[in-house]
Amino acid sequence: QLDIPYKPFASFNAATGYYIEFDFEVNTVLDNDLYILKCFNADNKGGFYIKPEEAGMITANGTVVSTPIAAGTKYNVSFMIK
């Protein structure tokens, strides 16, 4: 596990929103439940994530919107938060 102390929403402005984009490929998956990347709010109730088999967003009220992904495929995933 690697924690990168980058807080992209520390200076979040709801009037302008925030856009973040990732290019990635997943290979040699050992555990489908682990996060490859996650960025949640301080209460872990809202944010976005990438797991070996899905990428998605979770709203503060718990609604999940996700899309399946597969190992060995290159992806470009972007999130627009407003």
GROMACS .gro file of N, CA, C and O in nm:
model
  328
    1GLN      N    1   0.084  -0.117   0.000
    1GLN     CA    2   0.000   0.000   0.000
    1GLN      C    3   0.088   0.123   0.000
    1GLN      O    4   0.190   0.129   0.067
    2LEU      N    5   0.045   0.222  -0.074
    2LEU     CA    6   0.117   0.348  -0.083
    2LEU      C    7   0.016   0.461  -0.064
    2LEU      O    8  -0.085   0.467  -0.135
    3ASP      N    9   0.040   0.545   0.032
    3ASP     CA   10  -0.046   0.662   0.055
    3ASP      C   11   0.026   0.785   0.004
    3ASP      O   12   0.138   0.814   0.047
    4ILE      N   13  -0.038   0.856  -0.086
    4ILE     CA   14   0.017   0.980  -0.139
    4ILE      C   15  -0.063   1.095  -0.077
    4ILE      O   16  -0.184   1.101  -0.098
    5PRO      N   17   0.000   1.181  -0.001
    5PRO     CA   18  -0.074   1.285   0.070
    5PRO      C   19  -0.119   1.401  -0.019
    5PRO      O   20  -0.104   1.517   0.016
    6TYR      N   21  -0.174   1.369  -0.132
    6TYR     CA   22  -0.225   1.472  -0.223
    6TYR      C   23  -0.374   1.487  -0.198
    6TYR      O   24  -0.448   1.388  -0.196
    7LYS      N   25  -0.419   1.607  -0.175
    7LYS     CA   26  -0.560   1.633  -0.144
    7LYS      C   27  -0.617   1.724  -0.253
    7LYS      O   28  -0.617   1.846  -0.240
    8PRO      N   29  -0.667   1.664  -0.363
    8PRO     CA   30  -0.711   1.746  -0.476
    8PRO      C   31  -0.829   1.837  -0.445
    8PRO      O   32  -0.851   1.934  -0.515
    9PHE      N   33  -0.904   1.808  -0.340
    9PHE     CA   34  -1.021   1.890  -0.311
    9PHE      C   35  -1.001   1.983  -0.193
    9PHE      O   36  -1.095   2.041  -0.142
   10ALA      N   37  -0.878   1.999  -0.149
   10ALA     CA   38  -0.850   2.088  -0.037
   10ALA      C   39  -0.892   2.232  -0.068
   10ALA      O   40  -0.933   2.306   0.020
   11SER      N   41  -0.882   2.271  -0.194
   11SER     CA   42  -0.922   2.406  -0.233
   11SER      C   43  -1.040   2.401  -0.331
   11SER      O   44  -1.050   2.481  -0.422
   12PHE      N   45  -1.129   2.305  -0.310
   12PHE     CA   46  -1.244   2.284  -0.399
   12PHE      C   47  -1.336   2.405  -0.400
   12PHE      O   48  -1.369   2.461  -0.296
   13ASN      N   49  -1.377   2.446  -0.519
   13ASN     CA   50  -1.470   2.557  -0.537
   13ASN      C   51  -1.593   2.503  -0.608
   13ASN      O   52  -1.588   2.469  -0.726
   14ALA      N   53  -1.705   2.492  -0.538
   14ALA     CA   54  -1.827   2.436  -0.595
   14ALA      C   55  -1.879   2.517  -0.714
   14ALA      O   56  -1.949   2.465  -0.799
   15ALA      N   57  -1.843   2.644  -0.721
   15ALA     CA   58  -1.890   2.727  -0.833
   15ALA      C   59  -1.825   2.687  -0.965
   15ALA      O   60  -1.885   2.699  -1.071
   16THR      N   61  -1.700   2.640  -0.959
   16THR     CA   62  -1.630   2.603  -1.082
   16THR      C   63  -1.617   2.453  -1.101
   16THR      O   64  -1.593   2.406  -1.211
   17GLY      N   65  -1.630   2.376  -0.994
   17GLY     CA   66  -1.618   2.231  -1.004
   17GLY      C   67  -1.473   2.186  -1.012
   17GLY      O   68  -1.380   2.264  -0.992
   18TYR      N   69  -1.455   2.057  -1.039
   18TYR     CA   70  -1.322   1.999  -1.043
   18TYR      C   71  -1.322   1.883  -1.141
   18TYR      O   72  -1.414   1.802  -1.142
   19TYR      N   73  -1.219   1.873  -1.221
   19TYR     CA   74  -1.205   1.766  -1.320
   19TYR      C   75  -1.073   1.695  -1.297
   19TYR      O   76  -0.970   1.758  -1.280
   20ILE      N   77  -1.077   1.562  -1.291
   20ILE     CA   78  -0.955   1.484  -1.272
   20ILE      C   79  -0.961   1.363  -1.366
   20ILE      O   80  -1.067   1.306  -1.388
   21GLU      N   81  -0.848   1.327  -1.423
   21GLU     CA   82  -0.844   1.225  -1.527
   21GLU      C   83  -0.726   1.130  -1.503
   21GLU      O   84  -0.618   1.174  -1.461
   22PHE      N   85  -0.748   1.001  -1.530
   22PHE     CA   86  -0.644   0.899  -1.511
   22PHE      C   87  -0.636   0.810  -1.634
   22PHE      O   88  -0.738   0.769  -1.689
   23ASP      N   89  -0.515   0.778  -1.675
   23ASP     CA   90  -0.489   0.674  -1.774
   23ASP      C   91  -0.423   0.559  -1.699
   23ASP      O   92  -0.325   0.580  -1.626
   24PHE      N   93  -0.477   0.438  -1.714
   24PHE     CA   94  -0.421   0.326  -1.640
   24PHE      C   95  -0.454   0.193  -1.707
   24PHE      O   96  -0.539   0.183  -1.794
   25GLU      N   97  -0.383   0.090  -1.662
   25GLU     CA   98  -0.406  -0.048  -1.704
   25GLU      C   99  -0.383  -0.135  -1.581
   25GLU      O  100  -0.288  -0.113  -1.506
   26VAL      N  101  -0.469  -0.233  -1.560
   26VAL     CA  102  -0.458  -0.323  -1.447
   26VAL      C  103  -0.415  -0.460  -1.497
   26VAL      O  104  -0.474  -0.513  -1.591
   27ASN      N  105  -0.313  -0.517  -1.433
   27ASN     CA  106  -0.266  -0.652  -1.466
   27ASN      C  107  -0.234  -0.727  -1.337
   27ASN      O  108  -0.212  -0.667  -1.233
   28THR      N  109  -0.229  -0.857  -1.344
   28THR     CA  110  -0.193  -0.944  -1.233
   28THR      C  111  -0.275  -0.910  -1.108
   28THR      O  112  -0.223  -0.868  -1.005
   29VAL      N  113  -0.404  -0.929  -1.118
   29VAL     CA  114  -0.495  -0.898  -1.008
   29VAL      C  115  -0.495  -1.012  -0.906
   29VAL      O  116  -0.520  -1.127  -0.941
   30LEU      N  117  -0.466  -0.979  -0.781
   30LEU     CA  118  -0.466  -1.079  -0.674
   30LEU      C  119  -0.587  -1.067  -0.583
   30LEU      O  120  -0.628  -1.164  -0.521
   31ASP      N  121  -0.643  -0.946  -0.573
   31ASP     CA  122  -0.758  -0.924  -0.486
   31ASP      C  123  -0.848  -0.817  -0.550
   31ASP      O  124  -0.811  -0.700  -0.556
   32ASN      N  125  -0.965  -0.857  -0.595
   32ASN     CA  126  -1.057  -0.766  -0.664
   32ASN      C  127  -1.123  -0.664  -0.572
   32ASN      O  128  -1.187  -0.571  -0.619
   33ASP      N  129  -1.111  -0.681  -0.441
   33ASP     CA  130  -1.175  -0.589  -0.347
   33ASP      C  131  -1.086  -0.473  -0.305
   33ASP      O  132  -1.132  -0.379  -0.242
   34LEU      N  133  -0.957  -0.479  -0.338
   34LEU     CA  134  -0.866  -0.371  -0.300
   34LEU      C  135  -0.880  -0.251  -0.393
   34LEU      O  136  -0.909  -0.267  -0.511
   35TYR      N  137  -0.859  -0.134  -0.339
   35TYR     CA  138  -0.860  -0.012  -0.419
   35TYR      C  139  -0.725   0.006  -0.487
   35TYR      O  140  -0.621  -0.004  -0.422
   36ILE      N  141  -0.727   0.034  -0.615
   36ILE     CA  142  -0.606   0.074  -0.686
   36ILE      C  143  -0.582   0.222  -0.660
   36ILE      O  144  -0.471   0.267  -0.638
   37LEU      N  145  -0.692   0.296  -0.659
   37LEU     CA  146  -0.688   0.439  -0.633
   37LEU      C  147  -0.818   0.475  -0.564
   37LEU      O  148  -0.924   0.424  -0.601
   38LYS      N  149  -0.809   0.557  -0.462
   38LYS     CA  150  -0.932   0.607  -0.399
   38LYS      C  151  -0.910   0.748  -0.349
   38LYS      O  152  -0.801   0.784  -0.306
   39CYS      N  153  -1.013   0.826  -0.358
   39CYS     CA  154  -1.011   0.964  -0.310
   39CYS      C  155  -1.149   0.991  -0.251
   39CYS      O  156  -1.245   1.015  -0.325
   40PHE      N  157  -1.159   0.980  -0.120
   40PHE     CA  158  -1.285   1.001  -0.050
   40PHE      C  159  -1.275   1.122   0.040
   40PHE      O  160  -1.165   1.163   0.079
   41ASN      N  161  -1.391   1.176   0.080
   41ASN     CA  162  -1.390   1.288   0.172
   41ASN      C  163  -1.345   1.241   0.310
   41ASN      O  164  -1.322   1.122   0.332
   42ALA      N  165  -1.334   1.331   0.403
   42ALA     CA  166  -1.280   1.300   0.536
   42ALA      C  167  -1.362   1.193   0.608
   42ALA      O  168  -1.308   1.117   0.689
   43ASP      N  169  -1.491   1.183   0.579
   43ASP     CA  170  -1.577   1.084   0.645
   43ASP      C  171  -1.587   0.954   0.566
   43ASP      O  172  -1.664   0.865   0.603
   44ASN      N  173  -1.511   0.942   0.456
   44ASN     CA  174  -1.519   0.825   0.367
   44ASN      C  175  -1.660   0.801   0.316
   44ASN      O  176  -1.702   0.688   0.295
   45LYS      N  177  -1.736   0.908   0.295
   45LYS     CA  178  -1.874   0.895   0.250
   45LYS      C  179  -1.896   0.939   0.106
   45LYS      O  180  -2.001   0.916   0.050
   46GLY      N  181  -1.801   1.002   0.045
   46GLY     CA  182  -1.817   1.047  -0.093
   46GLY      C  183  -1.683   1.060  -0.160
   46GLY      O  184  -1.583   1.087  -0.095
   47GLY      N  185  -1.679   1.033  -0.290
   47GLY     CA  186  -1.555   1.045  -0.363
   47GLY      C  187  -1.553   0.952  -0.483
   47GLY      O  188  -1.656   0.908  -0.531
   48PHE      N  189  -1.432   0.920  -0.531
   48PHE     CA  190  -1.420   0.832  -0.646
   48PHE      C  191  -1.315   0.726  -0.618
   48PHE      O  192  -1.233   0.740  -0.526
   49TYR      N  193  -1.321   0.617  -0.696
   49TYR     CA  194  -1.230   0.505  -0.673
   49TYR      C  195  -1.208   0.426  -0.801
   49TYR      O  196  -1.286   0.434  -0.895
   50ILE      N  197  -1.099   0.349  -0.802
   50ILE     CA  198  -1.073   0.251  -0.908
   50ILE      C  199  -1.033   0.122  -0.838
   50ILE      O  200  -0.944   0.123  -0.752
   51LYS      N  201  -1.102   0.014  -0.870
   51LYS     CA  202  -1.070  -0.121  -0.823
   51LYS      C  203  -1.035  -0.205  -0.944
   51LYS      O  204  -1.058  -0.163  -1.058
   52PRO      N  205  -0.981  -0.325  -0.926
   52PRO     CA  206  -0.942  -0.408  -1.041
   52PRO      C  207  -1.055  -0.438  -1.139
   52PRO      O  208  -1.030  -0.460  -1.257
   53GLU      N  209  -1.181  -0.439  -1.092
   53GLU     CA  210  -1.291  -0.472  -1.182
   53GLU      C  211  -1.394  -0.362  -1.199
   53GLU      O  212  -1.495  -0.381  -1.266
   54GLU      N  213  -1.372  -0.245  -1.138
   54GLU     CA  214  -1.467  -0.134  -1.156
   54GLU      C  215  -1.405   0.000  -1.120
   54GLU      O  216  -1.312   0.008  -1.042
   55ALA      N  217  -1.460   0.103  -1.181
   55ALA     CA  218  -1.426   0.242  -1.149
   55ALA      C  219  -1.557   0.311  -1.118
   55ALA      O  220  -1.658   0.284  -1.183
   56GLY      N  221  -1.558   0.397  -1.017
   56GLY     CA  222  -1.685   0.459  -0.983
   56GLY      C  223  -1.674   0.578  -0.890
   56GLY      O  224  -1.566   0.618  -0.848
   57MET      N  225  -1.792   0.631  -0.862
   57MET     CA  226  -1.807   0.744  -0.771
   57MET      C  227  -1.912   0.708  -0.667
   57MET      O  228  -2.005   0.633  -0.695
   58ILE      N  229  -1.895   0.764  -0.548
   58ILE     CA  230  -1.992   0.747  -0.441
   58ILE      C  231  -2.031   0.886  -0.394
   58ILE      O  232  -1.945   0.968  -0.363
   59THR      N  233  -2.161   0.913  -0.390
   59THR     CA  234  -2.207   1.043  -0.342
   59THR      C  235  -2.207   1.044  -0.189
   59THR      O  236  -2.198   0.938  -0.125
   60ALA      N  237  -2.219   1.161  -0.130
   60ALA     CA  238  -2.220   1.174   0.015
   60ALA      C  239  -2.336   1.097   0.079
   60ALA      O  240  -2.326   1.053   0.193
   61ASN      N  241  -2.445   1.077   0.004
   61ASN     CA  242  -2.558   1.001   0.060
   61ASN      C  243  -2.550   0.852   0.029
   61ASN      O  244  -2.642   0.777   0.057
   62GLY      N  245  -2.438   0.806  -0.030
   62GLY     CA  246  -2.416   0.663  -0.051
   62GLY      C  247  -2.453   0.607  -0.186
   62GLY      O  248  -2.437   0.488  -0.211
   63THR      N  249  -2.500   0.690  -0.278
   63THR     CA  250  -2.533   0.644  -0.412
   63THR      C  251  -2.404   0.613  -0.488
   63THR      O  252  -2.312   0.694  -0.491
   64VAL      N  253  -2.398   0.492  -0.549
   64VAL     CA  254  -2.279   0.450  -0.623
   64VAL      C  255  -2.310   0.447  -0.772
   64VAL      O  256  -2.412   0.392  -0.814
   65VAL      N  257  -2.222   0.508  -0.850
   65VAL     CA  258  -2.229   0.501  -0.996
   65VAL      C  259  -2.095   0.443  -1.040
   65VAL      O  260  -1.990   0.500  -1.009
   66SER      N  261  -2.099   0.327  -1.110
   66SER     CA  262  -1.972   0.263  -1.145
   66SER      C  263  -1.981   0.200  -1.284
   66SER      O  264  -2.090   0.184  -1.340
   67THR      N  265  -1.866   0.165  -1.335
   67THR     CA  266  -1.858   0.097  -1.465
   67THR      C  267  -1.757  -0.016  -1.452
   67THR      O  268  -1.655  -0.001  -1.382
   68PRO      N  269  -1.784  -0.130  -1.514
   68PRO     CA  270  -1.689  -0.240  -1.505
   68PRO      C  271  -1.564  -0.215  -1.589
   68PRO      O  272  -1.570  -0.148  -1.692
   69ILE      N  273  -1.451  -0.269  -1.543
   69ILE     CA  274  -1.327  -0.265  -1.619
   69ILE      C  275  -1.267  -0.405  -1.616
   69ILE      O  276  -1.305  -0.488  -1.534
   70ALA      N  277  -1.174  -0.433  -1.706
   70ALA     CA  278  -1.113  -0.565  -1.715
   70ALA      C  279  -0.961  -0.556  -1.717
   70ALA      O  280  -0.905  -0.460  -1.770
   71ALA      N  281  -0.896  -0.656  -1.660
   71ALA     CA  282  -0.750  -0.661  -1.659
   71ALA      C  283  -0.697  -0.670  -1.802
   71ALA      O  284  -0.759  -0.729  -1.890
   72GLY      N  285  -0.582  -0.607  -1.825
   72GLY     CA  286  -0.518  -0.614  -1.955
   72GLY      C  287  -0.568  -0.514  -2.057
   72GLY      O  288  -0.526  -0.515  -2.172
   73THR      N  289  -0.656  -0.424  -2.016
   73THR     CA  290  -0.711  -0.323  -2.106
   73THR      C  291  -0.669  -0.186  -2.056
   73THR      O  292  -0.674  -0.158  -1.937
   74LYS      N  293  -0.629  -0.099  -2.147
   74LYS     CA  294  -0.592   0.038  -2.110
   74LYS      C  295  -0.719   0.123  -2.102
   74LYS      O  296  -0.805   0.116  -2.190
   75TYR      N  297  -0.727   0.204  -1.998
   75TYR     CA  298  -0.845   0.287  -1.975
   75TYR      C  299  -0.806   0.432  -1.955
   75TYR      O  300  -0.698   0.464  -1.906
   76ASN      N  301  -0.899   0.519  -1.989
   76ASN     CA  302  -0.893   0.660  -1.959
   76ASN      C  303  -1.022   0.689  -1.884
   76ASN      O  304  -1.130   0.677  -1.940
   77VAL      N  305  -1.011   0.722  -1.756
   77VAL     CA  306  -1.128   0.750  -1.673
   77VAL      C  307  -1.117   0.893  -1.624
   77VAL      O  308  -1.012   0.937  -1.578
   78SER      N  309  -1.228   0.965  -1.633
   78SER     CA  310  -1.229   1.102  -1.584
   78SER      C  311  -1.350   1.123  -1.495
   78SER      O  312  -1.454   1.059  -1.513
   79PHE      N  313  -1.335   1.209  -1.398
   79PHE     CA  314  -1.442   1.242  -1.305
   79PHE      C  315  -1.461   1.393  -1.305
   79PHE      O  316  -1.364   1.469  -1.294
   80MET      N  317  -1.584   1.436  -1.318
   80MET     CA  318  -1.618   1.579  -1.310
   80MET      C  319  -1.701   1.595  -1.183
   80MET      O  320  -1.808   1.537  -1.171
   81ILE      N  321  -1.649   1.668  -1.089
   81ILE     CA  322  -1.715   1.688  -0.962
   81ILE      C  323  -1.760   1.833  -0.953
   81ILE      O  324  -1.683   1.924  -0.977
   82LYS      N  325  -1.887   1.850  -0.921
   82LYS     CA  326  -1.939   1.986  -0.909
   82LYS      C  327  -2.035   1.995  -0.795
   82LYS      O  328  -2.102   1.905  -0.760
   0.00000   0.00000   0.00000
